[in-house]
Amino acid sequence: LRVQSMNCQKTCTSGQWKTTQTIFIHQGNYTKPNMTSWRVFKNIIDARRAAGEPDIQVPEQPEKGESREPNLDPELMDFLASLEYISFYYEGTSYYVFEGQTGQEMFWMDGNLTTTFSRETNNTWLMKFSMTGEYSTPWPEKELISGNEWVNPEGNVIAEVPFINTEAEI
């Protein structure tokens, strides 16, 4: 569906929108046979090639501005520092890429991540975090391997896979 972009105050009803420029609000209607999104993009590329234009056309970019230091909101950081700690549960897959191969699932990891914040000096904060957890075989099996012997994909025996137990400060 192609519509004009809309500009209106919060109180506008649907009939009061002011159009400003053409935009697309959802995918086109591909009712013709083989008119998939891939075919639509292919037709655009073919038309560009026929016109002698490059396939990929990057819009003009604004000039680079001045480099600025990141700004942490002091009010937010003080609020985070006022909390005793923030704790999260995490889970997910760890991938490893062997040289010359595509990535493969190595471990399923799950555990807890705990963070604390403290004000060091004016507009400077310290974040401490700790991660605890365990490694398992990839999903869906998820058999615990932390604390056990494991043979990695290269055939090396790991006598005892550690549990996740990491702390850091930034």
XYZ file of N, CA and C in Angstrom:
510
model
N 0.862 -1.178 0.000
C 0.000 0.000 0.000
C 0.898 1.227 0.000
N 0.657 2.113 -0.923
C 1.424 3.349 -1.005
C 0.527 4.490 -0.571
N 1.007 5.266 0.379
C 0.235 6.417 0.848
C 1.161 7.612 0.931
N 0.611 8.730 1.193
C 1.407 9.916 1.433
C 1.736 9.962 2.922
N 2.939 10.459 3.270
C 3.260 10.578 4.689
C 2.320 11.592 5.318
N 2.188 11.495 6.619
C 1.176 12.304 7.279
C 1.787 13.199 8.347
N 1.209 14.380 8.462
C 1.686 15.339 9.438
C 0.450 15.902 10.130
N 0.349 15.699 11.437
C -0.857 16.154 12.122
C -0.572 16.284 13.615
N -1.336 17.126 14.288
C -1.248 17.216 15.741
C -1.830 15.944 16.345
N -1.569 15.701 17.639
C -2.044 14.498 18.316
C -3.559 14.346 18.267
N -4.282 15.440 18.124
C -5.744 15.381 18.184
C -6.408 15.122 16.840
N -5.645 14.929 15.769
C -6.240 14.734 14.443
C -7.036 13.446 14.370
N -8.118 13.499 13.610
C -8.824 12.272 13.264
C -8.300 11.818 11.921
N -8.684 10.615 11.487
C -8.122 10.049 10.259
C -8.382 10.932 9.040
N -9.429 11.718 9.025
C -9.715 12.560 7.878
C -8.960 13.877 7.878
N -8.197 14.184 8.928
C -7.530 15.469 9.046
C -6.033 15.414 8.772
N -5.521 14.291 8.272
C -4.084 14.163 8.030
C -3.658 15.038 6.867
N -2.517 15.664 6.977
C -1.955 16.479 5.906
C -0.850 15.678 5.235
N -0.944 15.449 3.918
C 0.071 14.664 3.223
C 1.260 15.537 2.873
N 2.479 14.941 2.972
C 3.683 15.689 2.664
C 4.559 15.008 1.620
N 4.735 13.700 1.671
C 5.540 13.010 0.663
C 5.157 11.545 0.641
N 5.483 10.861 -0.449
C 5.114 9.464 -0.595
C 5.983 8.573 0.281
N 5.347 7.659 1.010
C 6.057 6.639 1.761
C 5.300 5.326 1.608
N 5.931 4.231 1.969
C 5.287 2.936 1.937
C 5.054 2.490 3.371
N 3.820 2.081 3.696
C 3.545 1.684 5.071
C 3.482 0.166 5.241
N 3.381 -0.612 4.188
C 3.556 -2.058 4.283
C 3.843 -2.610 2.897
N 4.226 -3.892 2.834
C 4.650 -4.488 1.572
C 3.569 -4.393 0.507
N 4.006 -4.465 -0.731
C 3.083 -4.369 -1.852
C 2.191 -5.586 -1.974
N 1.212 -5.483 -2.853
C 0.295 -6.586 -3.107
C 0.850 -7.393 -4.272
N 1.367 -8.563 -4.005
C 1.998 -9.390 -5.028
C 1.008 -10.438 -5.523
N -0.027 -10.003 -6.233
C -1.049 -10.934 -6.694
C -0.690 -11.576 -8.020
N 0.251 -10.985 -8.786
C 0.680 -11.588 -10.036
C 1.525 -12.825 -9.731
N 1.472 -13.868 -10.558
C 2.327 -15.034 -10.340
C 3.802 -14.621 -10.351
N 4.593 -15.204 -9.459
C 6.031 -14.953 -9.341
C 6.379 -13.521 -8.944
N 5.421 -12.718 -8.515
C 5.739 -11.347 -8.124
C 6.050 -11.325 -6.633
N 7.187 -11.932 -6.292
C 7.645 -11.963 -4.908
C 8.457 -10.710 -4.632
N 8.825 -10.495 -3.383
C 9.649 -9.329 -3.065
C 10.997 -9.434 -3.777
N 11.535 -10.665 -3.912
C 12.793 -10.841 -4.636
C 12.634 -10.368 -6.076
N 11.530 -10.717 -6.720
C 11.291 -10.335 -8.109
C 11.167 -8.815 -8.224
N 10.513 -8.174 -7.257
C 10.380 -6.716 -7.274
C 11.764 -6.075 -7.230
N 12.623 -6.526 -6.315
C 13.971 -5.964 -6.224
C 14.783 -6.275 -7.478
N 14.634 -7.473 -8.035
C 15.344 -7.834 -9.260
C 14.933 -6.908 -10.401
N 13.650 -6.611 -10.489
C 13.182 -5.702 -11.536
C 13.778 -4.301 -11.374
N 13.925 -3.844 -10.135
C 14.538 -2.538 -9.888
C 15.992 -2.553 -10.347
N 16.729 -3.606 -9.983
C 18.141 -3.723 -10.377
C 18.251 -3.805 -11.898
N 17.394 -4.604 -12.534
C 17.425 -4.722 -13.999
C 17.165 -3.375 -14.667
N 16.224 -2.600 -14.140
C 15.920 -1.281 -14.703
C 17.110 -0.340 -14.542
N 17.788 -0.403 -13.405
C 18.975 0.430 -13.193
C 20.080 0.052 -14.176
N 20.281 -1.256 -14.362
C 21.323 -1.706 -15.291
C 21.000 -1.261 -16.718
N 19.727 -1.355 -17.102
C 19.326 -0.944 -18.447
C 19.545 0.551 -18.656
N 19.414 1.325 -17.580
C 19.613 2.772 -17.665
C 21.075 3.156 -17.474
N 21.959 2.165 -17.283
C 23.377 2.439 -17.085
C 23.713 2.964 -15.695
N 22.826 2.751 -14.747
C 23.041 3.201 -13.378
C 23.658 2.075 -12.551
N 24.333 2.413 -11.443
C 24.870 1.353 -10.587
C 23.742 0.579 -9.898
N 23.991 -0.706 -9.604
C 22.978 -1.542 -8.943
C 22.603 -0.977 -7.578
N 23.615 -0.640 -6.786
C 23.389 -0.138 -5.428
C 23.606 1.365 -5.437
N 22.616 2.087 -4.964
C 22.698 3.537 -4.959
C 22.553 4.034 -3.527
N 23.669 4.447 -2.966
C 23.692 4.929 -1.581
C 23.319 6.407 -1.586
N 22.336 6.793 -0.761
C 21.973 8.212 -0.712
C 23.131 9.047 -0.204
N 23.120 10.320 -0.547
C 24.180 11.220 -0.111
C 24.179 11.303 1.410
N 25.365 11.212 1.995
C 25.509 11.218 3.442
C 25.908 12.612 3.926
N 25.427 12.994 5.109
C 25.841 14.294 5.641
C 27.323 14.247 6.023
N 27.945 15.428 6.038
C 29.345 15.483 6.425
C 29.490 15.114 7.888
N 30.638 14.531 8.208
C 30.894 14.093 9.570
C 30.967 15.299 10.505
N 30.271 15.197 11.624
C 30.255 16.283 12.606
C 31.419 16.179 13.565
N 31.425 17.057 14.524
C 32.472 17.057 15.532
C 32.345 15.826 16.422
N 33.476 15.303 16.848
C 33.485 14.173 17.763
C 33.118 14.677 19.153
N 32.176 13.974 19.803
C 31.748 14.380 21.138
C 31.876 13.201 22.088
N 32.141 13.513 23.316
C 32.198 12.489 24.351
C 30.781 11.973 24.591
N 30.637 10.661 24.847
C 29.293 10.148 25.148
C 28.762 10.782 26.427
N 27.487 11.047 26.437
C 26.874 11.713 27.573
C 25.993 10.719 28.319
N 26.360 10.413 29.558
C 25.517 9.582 30.408
C 24.620 10.512 31.209
N 23.360 10.202 31.238
C 22.406 11.019 31.977
C 22.678 10.861 33.478
N 23.164 11.919 34.148
C 23.507 11.801 35.568
C 22.332 11.351 36.438
N 21.126 11.799 36.105
C 19.956 11.413 36.891
C 19.708 9.911 36.796
N 19.803 9.364 35.582
C 19.625 7.925 35.395
C 20.731 7.145 36.091
N 21.972 7.589 35.923
C 23.096 6.877 36.522
C 23.023 6.916 38.053
N 22.617 8.038 38.626
C 22.459 8.107 40.079
C 21.347 7.177 40.551
N 20.269 7.072 39.755
C 19.198 6.130 40.099
C 19.733 4.696 40.089
N 20.479 4.334 39.033
C 21.043 2.987 38.967
C 21.993 2.736 40.133
N 22.774 3.749 40.507
C 23.697 3.612 41.631
C 22.945 3.464 42.955
N 21.737 4.014 43.040
C 20.966 3.921 44.284
C 20.398 2.515 44.504
N 20.324 1.728 43.451
C 19.819 0.355 43.582
C 20.919 -0.517 44.186
N 20.544 -1.461 45.007
C 21.553 -2.347 45.592
C 22.257 -3.126 44.489
N 21.490 -3.679 43.561
C 22.023 -4.403 42.410
C 20.902 -4.607 41.402
N 21.277 -4.975 40.192
C 20.312 -5.333 39.153
C 20.712 -6.728 38.696
N 19.761 -7.640 38.704
C 20.063 -9.025 38.369
C 19.254 -9.460 37.149
N 19.905 -10.182 36.252
C 19.281 -10.680 35.031
C 19.523 -12.175 34.912
N 18.609 -12.872 34.291
C 18.828 -14.259 33.912
C 19.166 -14.248 32.426
N 20.183 -14.998 32.015
C 20.528 -15.058 30.600
C 20.548 -16.510 30.145
N 20.299 -16.694 28.867
C 20.422 -18.004 28.241
C 20.625 -17.789 26.750
N 21.345 -18.711 26.131
C 21.560 -18.590 24.699
C 22.692 -19.472 24.231
N 22.952 -19.409 22.949
C 23.932 -20.263 22.311
C 25.225 -19.508 22.061
N 26.344 -20.181 22.301
C 27.665 -19.661 21.983
C 28.117 -20.326 20.694
N 28.526 -19.515 19.726
C 28.987 -20.023 18.438
C 30.501 -19.908 18.353
N 31.089 -20.786 17.560
C 32.522 -20.719 17.315
C 32.755 -20.901 15.827
N 33.673 -20.120 15.258
C 33.988 -20.225 13.840
C 35.389 -20.805 13.712
N 35.470 -22.020 13.150
C 36.762 -22.626 12.875
C 37.267 -22.063 11.557
N 38.579 -21.883 11.443
C 39.168 -21.279 10.255
C 38.702 -22.004 8.993
N 38.206 -21.226 8.036
C 37.756 -21.776 6.758
C 36.390 -22.429 6.808
N 35.669 -22.307 7.921
C 34.354 -22.928 8.048
C 33.335 -21.892 8.493
N 32.073 -22.271 8.402
C 31.029 -21.399 8.931
C 30.898 -21.650 10.425
N 30.267 -20.747 11.134
C 30.102 -20.894 12.571
C 29.240 -22.088 12.919
N 29.506 -22.663 14.070
C 28.674 -23.761 14.544
C 28.390 -23.564 16.025
N 27.256 -24.116 16.446
C 26.876 -24.001 17.844
C 27.878 -24.777 18.687
N 28.376 -24.149 19.735
C 29.348 -24.805 20.601
C 28.700 -25.194 21.929
N 28.090 -24.215 22.606
C 27.515 -24.450 23.926
C 26.169 -23.765 24.053
N 25.351 -24.286 24.935
C 24.190 -23.571 25.462
C 24.661 -23.004 26.790
N 24.416 -21.732 27.040
C 24.835 -21.098 28.286
C 23.606 -20.542 28.991
N 23.557 -20.710 30.297
C 22.511 -20.035 31.056
C 23.015 -19.769 32.462
N 22.490 -18.717 33.056
C 22.923 -18.338 34.389
C 22.412 -16.967 34.772
N 23.121 -16.325 35.679
C 22.709 -15.021 36.200
C 23.791 -13.982 35.973
N 23.356 -12.785 35.635
C 24.232 -11.626 35.465
C 23.775 -10.587 36.473
N 24.701 -10.130 37.308
C 24.369 -9.135 38.326
C 25.254 -7.915 38.121
N 24.651 -6.727 38.140
C 25.409 -5.486 37.962
C 25.151 -4.542 39.129
N 26.174 -3.749 39.424
C 26.032 -2.663 40.394
C 26.707 -1.430 39.799
N 26.217 -0.264 40.171
C 26.778 1.003 39.709
C 27.145 1.839 40.911
N 28.222 2.605 40.795
C 28.579 3.547 41.849
C 29.201 4.784 41.220
N 28.935 5.936 41.841
C 29.500 7.197 41.343
C 30.934 7.292 41.824
N 31.837 7.554 40.891
C 33.257 7.696 41.218
C 33.596 9.170 41.448
N 33.410 9.994 40.425
C 33.650 11.432 40.499
C 32.503 12.108 39.777
N 32.616 13.411 39.584
C 31.578 14.146 38.878
C 31.401 13.573 37.473
N 30.202 13.083 37.167
C 29.842 12.502 35.869
C 30.696 11.297 35.471
N 31.191 10.541 36.453
C 31.919 9.304 36.189
C 31.370 8.225 37.114
N 31.027 7.066 36.535
C 30.468 5.978 37.307
C 31.273 4.706 37.061
N 31.206 3.803 37.996
C 31.848 2.502 37.887
C 30.750 1.458 37.803
N 30.874 0.540 36.839
C 29.929 -0.560 36.726
C 30.678 -1.848 37.021
N 30.180 -2.599 37.962
C 30.728 -3.919 38.276
C 29.685 -4.941 37.849
N 30.159 -6.033 37.265
C 29.209 -7.084 36.938
C 29.829 -8.436 37.205
N 28.975 -9.388 37.498
C 29.422 -10.763 37.682
C 28.453 -11.680 36.946
N 29.030 -12.700 36.334
C 28.244 -13.704 35.615
C 28.518 -15.055 36.248
N 27.466 -15.770 36.554
C 27.587 -17.149 37.009
C 26.657 -17.991 36.162
N 27.042 -19.235 35.944
C 26.183 -20.090 35.149
C 26.888 -21.365 34.753
N 26.323 -22.027 33.756
C 26.867 -23.300 33.328
C 26.764 -23.463 31.821
N 27.612 -24.344 31.303
C 27.615 -24.701 29.891
C 26.922 -26.047 29.714
N 26.172 -26.142 28.631
C 25.502 -27.397 28.276
C 25.688 -27.628 26.782
N 25.289 -28.806 26.318
C 25.325 -29.063 24.882
C 24.297 -28.149 24.227
N 24.448 -27.874 22.913
C 23.515 -26.953 22.256
C 22.052 -27.407 22.361
N 21.186 -26.428 22.244
C 19.749 -26.665 22.253
C 19.416 -27.588 21.091
N 18.526 -28.514 21.147
C 17.530 -28.717 22.205
C 17.960 -29.695 23.300
N 19.109 -30.406 23.131
C 19.493 -31.396 24.151
C 19.790 -30.751 25.492
N 20.673 -29.747 25.504
C 21.052 -28.997 26.697
C 21.466 -29.911 27.854
N 22.362 -30.872 27.563
C 22.888 -31.741 28.619
C 24.063 -31.027 29.278
N 24.067 -30.961 30.595
C 25.090 -30.251 31.351
C 26.478 -30.802 31.030
N 27.412 -29.894 30.684
C 28.801 -30.319 30.487
C 29.748 -29.596 31.443
N 29.319 -28.505 32.090
C 30.160 -27.862 33.109
C 30.434 -28.884 34.202
N 31.709 -28.974 34.606
C 32.098 -29.924 35.641
C 32.372 -31.317 35.105
N 32.220 -31.509 33.789
C 32.414 -32.831 33.186
C 33.471 -32.777 32.100
N 33.930 -33.955 31.690
C 34.860 -34.070 30.569
C 34.088 -33.843 29.272
N 34.782 -33.250 28.290
C 34.126 -32.941 27.019
C 35.157 -33.008 25.917
N 34.770 -33.514 24.748
C 35.652 -33.552 23.582
C 35.171 -32.476 22.627
N 36.059 -31.502 22.341
C 35.651 -30.396 21.473
C 35.622 -30.852 20.010
N 35.057 -30.034 19.107
C 34.931 -30.428 17.700
C 36.264 -30.712 17.004
N 37.373 -30.223 17.541
C 38.677 -30.513 16.947
C 39.272 -31.802 17.492
N 38.546 -32.473 18.404
C 39.005 -33.742 18.937
C 39.822 -33.641 20.206
N 39.998 -32.442 20.758
C 40.766 -32.275 21.992
C 39.875 -32.554 23.200
N 40.430 -33.283 24.168
C 39.686 -33.609 25.374
C 39.879 -32.492 26.401
N 38.786 -31.974 26.892
C 38.801 -30.987 27.974
C 38.441 -31.772 29.228
N 39.405 -31.888 30.157
C 39.216 -32.740 31.332
C 38.008 -32.317 32.158
N 37.845 -31.014 32.352
C 36.697 -30.538 33.115
C 36.286 -29.170 32.592
N 35.116 -29.088 31.994
C 34.597 -27.821 31.488
C 34.232 -26.962 32.695
N 34.722 -25.731 32.752
C 34.444 -24.899 33.938
C 32.986 -24.430 33.971
N 32.580 -24.003 35.137
C 31.314 -23.307 35.283
C 31.586 -21.839 34.947
N 30.572 -21.105 34.566
C 30.732 -19.684 34.268
C 30.821 -18.945 35.596
N 31.907 -18.233 35.799
C 32.125 -17.484 37.023
C 33.081 -16.345 36.710
N 32.537 -15.210 36.292
C 33.347 -14.086 35.818
C 32.922 -12.798 36.502
N 33.897 -11.977 36.843
C 33.628 -10.641 37.385
C 34.481 -9.637 36.654
N 33.943 -8.435 36.453
C 34.689 -7.384 35.779
C 34.178 -6.024 36.230
N 34.992 -4.997 36.000
C 34.630 -3.612 36.287
C 34.910 -2.770 35.055
N 34.002 -1.869 34.757
C 34.247 -0.919 33.667
C 33.778 0.454 34.094
